PDB file of C-alpha atoms in Angstrom:
ATOM      1  CA  MET W   1      47.982 109.806  75.502  1.00 69.00           C
ATOM      2  CA  LEU W   2      49.363 106.616  77.032  1.00 87.00           C
ATOM      3  CA  THR W   3      49.823 106.435  80.800  1.00 97.00           C
ATOM      4  CA  LYS W   4      53.153 107.917  81.842  1.00 98.00           C
ATOM      5  CA  ARG W   5      55.355 105.853  84.153  1.00 98.00           C
ATOM      6  CA  ILE W   6      57.234 106.968  87.262  1.00 98.00           C
ATOM      7  CA  ILE W   7      60.276 104.786  87.927  1.00 98.00           C
ATOM      8  CA  PRO W   8      62.601 104.959  90.949  1.00 97.00           C
ATOM      9  CA  CYS W   9      66.180 103.856  90.292  1.00 94.00           C
ATOM     10  CA  LEU W  10      68.406 101.842  92.599  1.00 94.00           C
ATOM     11  CA  ASP W  11      72.051 102.551  91.748  1.00 90.00           C
ATOM     12  CA  VAL W  12      73.860  99.744  93.561  1.00 90.00           C
ATOM     13  CA  LYS W  13      77.535  99.617  94.614  1.00 87.00           C
ATOM     14  CA  ASP W  14      78.927  96.903  96.892  1.00 84.00           C
ATOM     15  CA  GLY W  15      75.403  95.689  97.587  1.00 85.00           C
ATOM     16  CA  LYS W  16      74.095  99.074  98.781  1.00 88.00           C
ATOM     17  CA  VAL W  17      71.993 101.711  97.040  1.00 88.00           C
ATOM     18  CA  VAL W  18      74.050 104.850  96.413  1.00 88.00           C
ATOM     19  CA  LYS W  19      73.525 108.209  94.745  1.00 73.00           C
ATOM     20  CA  GLY W  20      75.967 110.882  93.638  1.00 68.00           C
ATOM     21  CA  VAL W  21      76.209 113.885  91.340  1.00 73.00           C
ATOM     22  CA  ARG W  22      77.278 113.370  87.730  1.00 68.00           C
ATOM     23  CA  PHE W  23      78.273 109.777  88.593  1.00 60.00           C
ATOM     24  CA  GLU W  24      80.685 110.911  91.357  1.00 58.00           C
ATOM     25  CA  ASN W  25      80.743 111.510  95.145  1.00 57.00           C
ATOM     26  CA  LEU W  26      78.482 108.572  95.921  1.00 67.00           C
ATOM     27  CA  ARG W  27      76.595 108.421  99.198  1.00 69.00           C
ATOM     28  CA  VAL W  28      74.819 105.373 100.634  1.00 75.00           C
ATOM     29  CA  GLU W  29      71.008 105.598 100.531  1.00 72.00           C
ATOM     30  CA  GLY W  30      69.957 102.187 101.864  1.00 83.00           C
ATOM     31  CA  ASP W  31      69.418  98.481 101.231  1.00 91.00           C
ATOM     32  CA  PRO W  32      68.067  97.502  97.772  1.00 93.00           C
ATOM     33  CA  ALA W  33      65.478  95.016  99.061  1.00 94.00           C
ATOM     34  CA  GLU W  34      64.186  97.399 101.717  1.00 94.00           C
ATOM     35  CA  LEU W  35      63.869 100.244  99.221  1.00 93.00           C
ATOM     36  CA  ALA W  36      62.206  97.911  96.719  1.00 94.00           C
ATOM     37  CA  SER W  37      59.575  97.019  99.320  1.00 95.00           C
ATOM     38  CA  PHE W  38      59.030 100.711 100.056  1.00 94.00           C
ATOM     39  CA  TYR W  39      58.554 101.531  96.370  1.00 95.00           C
ATOM     40  CA  GLU W  40      56.281  98.530  95.837  1.00 95.00           C
ATOM     41  CA  ASP W  41      53.928 100.187  98.348  1.00 95.00           C
ATOM     42  CA  SER W  42      54.453 103.744  97.080  1.00 95.00           C
ATOM     43  CA  LEU W  43      52.756 103.720  93.664  1.00 96.00           C
ATOM     44  CA  ALA W  44      55.959 103.190  91.658  1.00 98.00           C
ATOM     45  CA  ASP W  45      55.104 101.841  88.212  1.00 98.00           C
ATOM     46  CA  GLU W  46      58.390  99.993  87.759  1.00 98.00           C
ATOM     47  CA  LEU W  47      61.792  99.719  89.421  1.00 98.00           C
ATOM     48  CA  VAL W  48      65.266  99.866  87.860  1.00 97.00           C
ATOM     49  CA  PHE W  49      68.298  98.246  89.537  1.00 96.00           C
ATOM     50  CA  LEU W  50      71.735  99.162  88.161  1.00 91.00           C
ATOM     51  CA  ASP W  51      74.954  97.601  89.477  1.00 90.00           C
ATOM     52  CA  ILE W  52      76.885 100.722  88.530  1.00 81.00           C
ATOM     53  CA  THR W  53      80.462  99.471  88.948  1.00 79.00           C
ATOM     54  CA  ALA W  54      80.146  95.945  87.520  1.00 77.00           C
ATOM     55  CA  SER W  55      81.251  96.853  83.977  1.00 73.00           C
ATOM     56  CA  LYS W  56      84.140  99.051  85.080  1.00 75.00           C
ATOM     57  CA  GLU W  57      85.329  96.380  87.527  1.00 76.00           C
ATOM     58  CA  LYS W  58      84.805  93.682  84.860  1.00 69.00           C
ATOM     59  CA  ARG W  59      82.831  91.439  87.201  1.00 71.00           C
ATOM     60  CA  ARG W  60      79.457  89.727  87.292  1.00 75.00           C
ATOM     61  CA  ILE W  61      76.401  91.499  88.592  1.00 78.00           C
ATOM     62  CA  LEU W  62      75.416  90.736  92.196  1.00 82.00           C
ATOM     63  CA  ILE W  63      72.864  87.999  91.516  1.00 90.00           C
ATOM     64  CA  ASP W  64      72.073  87.378  95.193  1.00 89.00           C
ATOM     65  CA  VAL W  65      71.196  91.052  95.692  1.00 91.00           C
ATOM     66  CA  VAL W  66      69.017  90.981  92.561  1.00 93.00           C
ATOM     67  CA  GLU W  67      67.158  87.925  93.867  1.00 95.00           C
ATOM     68  CA  ARG W  68      66.579  89.510  97.288  1.00 94.00           C
ATOM     69  CA  THR W  69      65.262  92.673  95.643  1.00 95.00           C
ATOM     70  CA  ALA W  70      63.024  90.840  93.168  1.00 96.00           C
ATOM     71  CA  GLU W  71      61.349  88.944  96.011  1.00 96.00           C
ATOM     72  CA  GLU W  72      59.881  92.236  97.259  1.00 95.00           C
ATOM     73  CA  LEU W  73      58.297  93.209  93.935  1.00 97.00           C
ATOM     74  CA  THR W  74      55.250  92.575  91.806  1.00 97.00           C
ATOM     75  CA  ILE W  75      55.809  95.639  89.592  1.00 98.00           C
ATOM     76  CA  PRO W  76      58.078  95.304  86.522  1.00 97.00           C
ATOM     77  CA  PHE W  77      61.767  95.082  87.460  1.00 98.00           C
ATOM     78  CA  THR W  78      64.664  96.054  85.172  1.00 98.00           C
ATOM     79  CA  VAL W  79      68.228  95.020  86.039  1.00 97.00           C
ATOM     80  CA  GLY W  80      71.493  96.217  84.494  1.00 94.00           C
ATOM     81  CA  GLY W  81      75.231  96.348  85.096  1.00 91.00           C
ATOM     82  CA  GLY W  82      77.980  94.058  83.895  1.00 86.00           C
ATOM     83  CA  ILE W  83      75.733  92.004  81.602  1.00 93.00           C
ATOM     84  CA  GLY W  84      77.922  90.656  78.817  1.00 91.00           C
ATOM     85  CA  ASP W  85      76.290  87.614  77.275  1.00 94.00           C
ATOM     86  CA  LEU W  86      73.084  85.655  76.716  1.00 96.00           C
ATOM     87  CA  GLY W  87      73.762  83.364  79.664  1.00 96.00           C
ATOM     88  CA  MET W  88      73.855  86.307  82.040  1.00 95.00           C
ATOM     89  CA  ILE W  89      70.614  87.672  80.614  1.00 97.00           C
ATOM     90  CA  GLN W  90      68.895  84.339  81.127  1.00 97.00           C
ATOM     91  CA  GLU W  91      70.269  84.059  84.663  1.00 96.00           C
ATOM     92  CA  LEU W  92      68.891  87.481  85.583  1.00 96.00           C
ATOM     93  CA  LEU W  93      65.478  86.742  84.108  1.00 97.00           C
ATOM     94  CA  CYS W  94      65.413  83.530  86.151  1.00 96.00           C
ATOM     95  CA  ALA W  95      66.459  85.537  89.235  1.00 96.00           C
ATOM     96  CA  GLY W  96      63.346  87.699  88.968  1.00 97.00           C
ATOM     97  CA  ALA W  97      64.139  90.460  86.470  1.00 97.00           C
ATOM     98  CA  ASP W  98      61.437  91.270  83.921  1.00 98.00           C
ATOM     99  CA  LYS W  99      63.846  93.218  81.700  1.00 98.00           C
ATOM    100  CA  VAL W 100      67.606  93.601  81.391  1.00 98.00           C
ATOM    101  CA  SER W 101      69.468  96.798  80.644  1.00 97.00           C
ATOM    102  CA  LEU W 102      72.529  96.683  78.381  1.00 97.00           C
ATOM    103  CA  ASN W 103      75.022  99.492  77.938  1.00 96.00           C
ATOM    104  CA  THR W 104      78.734  98.665  77.733  1.00 94.00           C
ATOM    105  CA  ALA W 105      78.173  95.199  76.239  1.00 95.00           C
ATOM    106  CA  ALA W 106      75.840  96.591  73.577  1.00 97.00           C
ATOM    107  CA  VAL W 107      78.423  99.157  72.462  1.00 98.00           C
ATOM    108  CA  ARG W 108      81.186  96.550  72.326  1.00 96.00           C
ATOM    109  CA  ASP W 109      79.039  93.970  70.514  1.00 97.00           C
ATOM    110  CA  PRO W 110      75.918  95.518  68.928  1.00 98.00           C
ATOM    111  CA  ASP W 111      74.918  92.132  67.536  1.00 97.00           C
ATOM    112  CA  LEU W 112      74.213  91.061  71.132  1.00 98.00           C
ATOM    113  CA  VAL W 113      71.181  93.371  71.070  1.00 98.00           C
ATOM    114  CA  ARG W 114      69.742  91.628  68.004  1.00 98.00           C
ATOM    115  CA  ILE W 115      70.422  88.105  69.263  1.00 98.00           C
ATOM    116  CA  ALA W 116      69.072  88.851  72.743  1.00 98.00           C
ATOM    117  CA  SER W 117      65.876  90.459  71.440  1.00 98.00           C
ATOM    118  CA  ASP W 118      65.330  87.503  69.105  1.00 98.00           C
ATOM    119  CA  ARG W 119      65.804  84.975  71.904  1.00 98.00           C
ATOM    120  CA  PHE W 120      64.083  86.661  74.830  1.00 98.00           C
ATOM    121  CA  GLY W 121      61.783  89.161  73.103  1.00 98.00           C
ATOM    122  CA  SER W 122      62.369  92.844  72.493  1.00 98.00           C
ATOM    123  CA  GLN W 123      60.182  93.709  75.498  1.00 97.00           C
ATOM    124  CA  CYS W 124      62.967  92.298  77.724  1.00 97.00           C
ATOM    125  CA  ILE W 125      65.813  94.301  76.205  1.00 98.00           C
ATOM    126  CA  VAL W 126      66.424  97.850  77.419  1.00 98.00           C
ATOM    127  CA  ILE W 127      69.393  99.806  76.079  1.00 98.00           C
ATOM    128  CA  ALA W 128      70.853 102.245  78.583  1.00 97.00           C
ATOM    129  CA  ILE W 129      72.482 105.289  77.010  1.00 98.00           C
ATOM    130  CA  ASP W 130      74.641 107.465  79.272  1.00 97.00           C
ATOM    131  CA  ALA W 131      75.073 110.665  77.276  1.00 98.00           C
ATOM    132  CA  LYS W 132      77.300 113.684  77.851  1.00 97.00           C
ATOM    133  CA  ARG W 133      76.998 116.945  75.921  1.00 95.00           C
ATOM    134  CA  ILE W 134      80.106 117.714  73.872  1.00 91.00           C
ATOM    135  CA  GLY W 135      81.215 120.827  72.021  1.00 71.00           C
ATOM    136  CA  GLY W 136      79.373 124.104  72.014  1.00 60.00           C
ATOM    137  CA  GLY W 137      78.679 127.008  69.755  1.00 57.00           C
ATOM    138  CA  SER W 138      75.511 127.744  67.808  1.00 61.00           C
ATOM    139  CA  GLY W 139      75.368 124.528  65.794  1.00 69.00           C
ATOM    140  CA  ARG W 140      73.330 121.394  66.493  1.00 77.00           C
ATOM    141  CA  PRO W 141      74.182 120.104  69.973  1.00 86.00           C
ATOM    142  CA  ARG W 142      75.810 116.697  70.219  1.00 94.00           C
ATOM    143  CA  TRP W 143      75.902 114.141  72.974  1.00 97.00           C
ATOM    144  CA  GLU W 144      78.506 111.386  73.263  1.00 98.00           C
ATOM    145  CA  VAL W 145      77.730 107.888  74.556  1.00 98.00           C
ATOM    146  CA  TYR W 146      79.739 106.842  77.631  1.00 97.00           C
ATOM    147  CA  VAL W 147      80.242 103.305  78.978  1.00 94.00           C
ATOM    148  CA  GLU W 148      81.742 101.542  82.019  1.00 91.00           C
ATOM    149  CA  GLY W 149      79.632 103.451  84.519  1.00 86.00           C
ATOM    150  CA  GLY W 150      80.121 106.767  82.746  1.00 88.00           C
ATOM    151  CA  SER W 151      83.917 106.573  82.920  1.00 91.00           C
ATOM    152  CA  LYS W 152      84.769 106.053  79.250  1.00 94.00           C
ATOM    153  CA  GLY W 153      83.714 107.944  76.136  1.00 96.00           C
ATOM    154  CA  THR W 154      83.007 105.983  72.970  1.00 97.00           C
ATOM    155  CA  GLY W 155      82.853 108.621  70.249  1.00 96.00           C
ATOM    156  CA  LEU W 156      79.326 107.449  69.407  1.00 97.00           C
ATOM    157  CA  ASP W 157      76.622 110.050  68.839  1.00 97.00           C
ATOM    158  CA  ALA W 158      73.801 109.354  71.311  1.00 98.00           C
ATOM    159  CA  ILE W 159      70.960 110.045  68.871  1.00 97.00           C
ATOM    160  CA  GLU W 160      72.467 107.915  66.111  1.00 98.00           C
ATOM    161  CA  TRP W 161      73.167 105.134  68.609  1.00 98.00           C
ATOM    162  CA  ALA W 162      69.561 105.233  69.815  1.00 98.00           C
ATOM    163  CA  LYS W 163      68.319 104.806  66.251  1.00 98.00           C
ATOM    164  CA  ARG W 164      70.742 101.962  65.644  1.00 98.00           C
ATOM    165  CA  VAL W 165      69.773  99.936  68.707  1.00 98.00           C
ATOM    166  CA  GLU W 166      66.110 100.372  67.887  1.00 98.00           C
ATOM    167  CA  GLY W 167      66.857  98.827  64.506  1.00 98.00           C
ATOM    168  CA  LEU W 168      68.657  95.954  66.228  1.00 98.00           C
ATOM    169  CA  GLY W 169      65.567  95.104  68.259  1.00 98.00           C
ATOM    170  CA  ALA W 170      65.785  97.049  71.527  1.00 98.00           C
ATOM    171  CA  GLY W 171      62.351  97.421  73.079  1.00 98.00           C
ATOM    172  CA  GLU W 172      63.086 100.475  75.214  1.00 98.00           C
ATOM    173  CA  ILE W 173      65.771 103.098  75.827  1.00 98.00           C
ATOM    174  CA  LEU W 174      66.916 104.305  79.240  1.00 98.00           C
ATOM    175  CA  LEU W 175      68.438 107.707  78.504  1.00 98.00           C
ATOM    176  CA  THR W 176      70.577 109.348  81.180  1.00 97.00           C
ATOM    177  CA  SER W 177      71.988 112.850  80.921  1.00 97.00           C
ATOM    178  CA  MET W 178      75.362 112.632  82.636  1.00 96.00           C
ATOM    179  CA  ASP W 179      75.464 116.433  82.836  1.00 96.00           C
ATOM    180  CA  ARG W 180      72.261 116.542  84.885  1.00 96.00           C
ATOM    181  CA  ASP W 181      72.620 113.306  86.903  1.00 92.00           C
ATOM    182  CA  GLY W 182      72.058 113.932  90.620  1.00 88.00           C
ATOM    183  CA  THR W 183      71.954 117.723  90.220  1.00 93.00           C
ATOM    184  CA  GLN W 184      68.176 118.087  90.759  1.00 93.00           C
ATOM    185  CA  LEU W 185      68.295 120.907  88.185  1.00 96.00           C
ATOM    186  CA  GLY W 186      65.838 119.284  85.799  1.00 97.00           C
ATOM    187  CA  TYR W 187      66.179 116.849  82.917  1.00 98.00           C
ATOM    188  CA  ASP W 188      68.085 117.679  79.749  1.00 98.00           C
ATOM    189  CA  ILE W 189      64.966 118.441  77.740  1.00 98.00           C
ATOM    190  CA  GLU W 190      66.856 119.048  74.493  1.00 96.00           C
ATOM    191  CA  LEU W 191      68.579 115.663  74.657  1.00 97.00           C
ATOM    192  CA  THR W 192      65.429 113.800  75.689  1.00 98.00           C
ATOM    193  CA  ARG W 193      63.283 115.346  72.969  1.00 98.00           C
ATOM    194  CA  ALA W 194      65.923 114.722  70.299  1.00 97.00           C
ATOM    195  CA  VAL W 195      66.068 111.004  71.133  1.00 98.00           C
ATOM    196  CA  CYS W 196      62.284 110.660  71.509  1.00 98.00           C
ATOM    197  CA  GLU W 197      61.775 112.232  68.085  1.00 98.00           C
ATOM    198  CA  ALA W 198      64.400 109.946  66.537  1.00 98.00           C
ATOM    199  CA  VAL W 199      62.969 106.588  67.700  1.00 98.00           C
ATOM    200  CA  ASN W 200      59.603 104.871  67.996  1.00 98.00           C
ATOM    201  CA  VAL W 201      60.316 102.735  71.076  1.00 98.00           C
ATOM    202  CA  PRO W 202      59.556 104.070  74.579  1.00 98.00           C
ATOM    203  CA  VAL W 203      62.185 106.338  76.135  1.00 98.00           C
ATOM    204  CA  ILE W 204      62.788 106.593  79.893  1.00 98.00           C
ATOM    205  CA  ALA W 205      64.254 109.990  80.804  1.00 98.00           C
ATOM    206  CA  SER W 206      66.873 110.001  83.553  1.00 97.00           C
ATOM    207  CA  GLY W 207      69.178 112.521  85.185  1.00 96.00           C
ATOM    208  CA  GLY W 208      68.244 115.741  86.966  1.00 96.00           C
ATOM    209  CA  ALA W 209      64.799 115.317  88.539  1.00 97.00           C
ATOM    210  CA  GLY W 210      64.420 117.738  91.419  1.00 96.00           C
ATOM    211  CA  SER W 211      60.708 118.538  91.515  1.00 97.00           C
ATOM    212  CA  PRO W 212      57.314 117.462  90.163  1.00 98.00           C
ATOM    213  CA  GLU W 213      57.581 120.377  87.735  1.00 98.00           C
ATOM    214  CA  HIS W 214      60.727 118.856  86.226  1.00 98.00           C
ATOM    215  CA  ILE W 215      58.891 115.586  85.627  1.00 98.00           C
ATOM    216  CA  LEU W 216      55.946 117.424  84.060  1.00 98.00           C
ATOM    217  CA  GLU W 217      58.383 119.235  81.767  1.00 98.00           C
ATOM    218  CA  VAL W 218      60.104 116.047  80.594  1.00 98.00           C
ATOM    219  CA  PHE W 219      56.718 114.597  79.669  1.00 98.00           C
ATOM    220  CA  GLU W 220      55.302 117.710  77.989  1.00 98.00           C
ATOM    221  CA  ARG W 221      58.380 119.218  76.345  1.00 98.00           C
ATOM    222  CA  GLY W 222      60.787 116.283  76.374  1.00 98.00           C
ATOM    223  CA  LEU W 223      58.166 113.816  75.044  1.00 98.00           C
ATOM    224  CA  ALA W 224      59.421 111.054  77.367  1.00 98.00           C
ATOM    225  CA  ASP W 225      57.318 107.966  77.978  1.00 98.00           C
ATOM    226  CA  ALA W 226      58.609 107.486  81.524  1.00 98.00           C
ATOM    227  CA  ALA W 227      60.564 109.476  84.078  1.00 98.00           C
ATOM    228  CA  LEU W 228      63.237 107.892  86.249  1.00 98.00           C
ATOM    229  CA  ALA W 229      64.440 109.527  89.455  1.00 96.00           C
ATOM    230  CA  ALA W 230      66.454 108.606  92.520  1.00 92.00           C
ATOM    231  CA  SER W 231      67.408 111.381  94.955  1.00 88.00           C
ATOM    232  CA  ILE W 232      63.966 112.962  95.331  1.00 94.00           C
ATOM    233  CA  PHE W 233      62.408 109.557  96.037  1.00 94.00           C
ATOM    234  CA  HIS W 234      65.126 107.987  98.208  1.00 89.00           C
ATOM    235  CA  ARG W 235      65.242 111.055 100.446  1.00 87.00           C
ATOM    236  CA  ASP W 236      61.446 111.522 100.411  1.00 89.00           C
ATOM    237  CA  ILE W 237      61.831 115.063  99.082  1.00 92.00           C
ATOM    238  CA  HIS W 238      58.885 114.495  96.743  1.00 96.00           C
ATOM    239  CA  PRO W 239      57.080 111.175  97.323  1.00 96.00           C
ATOM    240  CA  ILE W 240      55.784 109.336  94.274  1.00 97.00           C
ATOM    241  CA  ARG W 241      52.135 109.869  95.240  1.00 97.00           C
ATOM    242  CA  GLU W 242      52.712 113.623  95.487  1.00 97.00           C
ATOM    243  CA  VAL W 243      54.360 113.643  92.054  1.00 98.00           C
ATOM    244  CA  LYS W 244      51.575 111.610  90.482  1.00 98.00           C
ATOM    245  CA  GLU W 245      48.813 113.737  91.982  1.00 98.00           C
ATOM    246  CA  PHE W 246      50.548 116.854  90.660  1.00 98.00           C
ATOM    247  CA  LEU W 247      50.886 115.317  87.186  1.00 98.00           C
ATOM    248  CA  ALA W 248      47.244 114.232  87.169  1.00 98.00           C
ATOM    249  CA  SER W 249      46.180 117.761  88.089  1.00 98.00           C
ATOM    250  CA  ARG W 250      48.046 118.974  85.001  1.00 98.00           C
ATOM    251  CA  GLY W 251      46.346 116.505  82.692  1.00 97.00           C
ATOM    252  CA  ILE W 252      49.104 113.890  82.517  1.00 98.00           C
ATOM    253  CA  PRO W 253      47.668 110.346  82.617  1.00 98.00           C
ATOM    254  CA  VAL W 254      49.247 108.370  85.468  1.00 98.00           C
ATOM    255  CA  ARG W 255      48.339 105.293  87.484  1.00 96.00           C
ATOM    256  CA  LEU W 256      46.926 106.302  90.875  1.00 91.00           C
TER     257      LEU W 256
END
């Protein structure tokens, strides 16, 4: 089994790290650069930075904040939010990002995924999928893809979209359950497993981490390659070292 990654997430609004529940009721958690430095020293495997209102506000990502954050890091750094073209991707890579995360722009222009992966390499292109469960009943569950910071449904099926972007050249998928985001009730295992079984690229599970047991579950039952979390790390509820030591004790390979 490949080493599993633990990835803190910096959701950034107006230059500050924030966290809410189901994409709402945001509360300030700190400065991105300061938190990046903390996670650099705390056994994080990677760091994700998402300018969560850039797409909805139709503005450019906060490059100066990205640069300040990148200066604190040697671990891989993924940046997303408001990225709409190849020029912006190149600018972010030059500002210190190792990967870029596309969501809204990829849905609006899927060919951007193919062109970007051809130009910069698929290892640089992460597709973020914000998925919300729709419908009910006893049939196969469905999840709809949302864009613009989770404010707008697209009608796209999340599993089919994941397969499509893999075919276009995406090197990784960042999968967020909007239903579980910020709840600390555990990941949506059904959603995560369905996407992991549908694609061959690595999948980062996001949305709902509240304990080391939840992270163990998303690796064992959800088949995720990496687990992303915010609240439990920002608020030091479960430090990364504690989580990794717990996972190692359960036979999950992690970097200690």
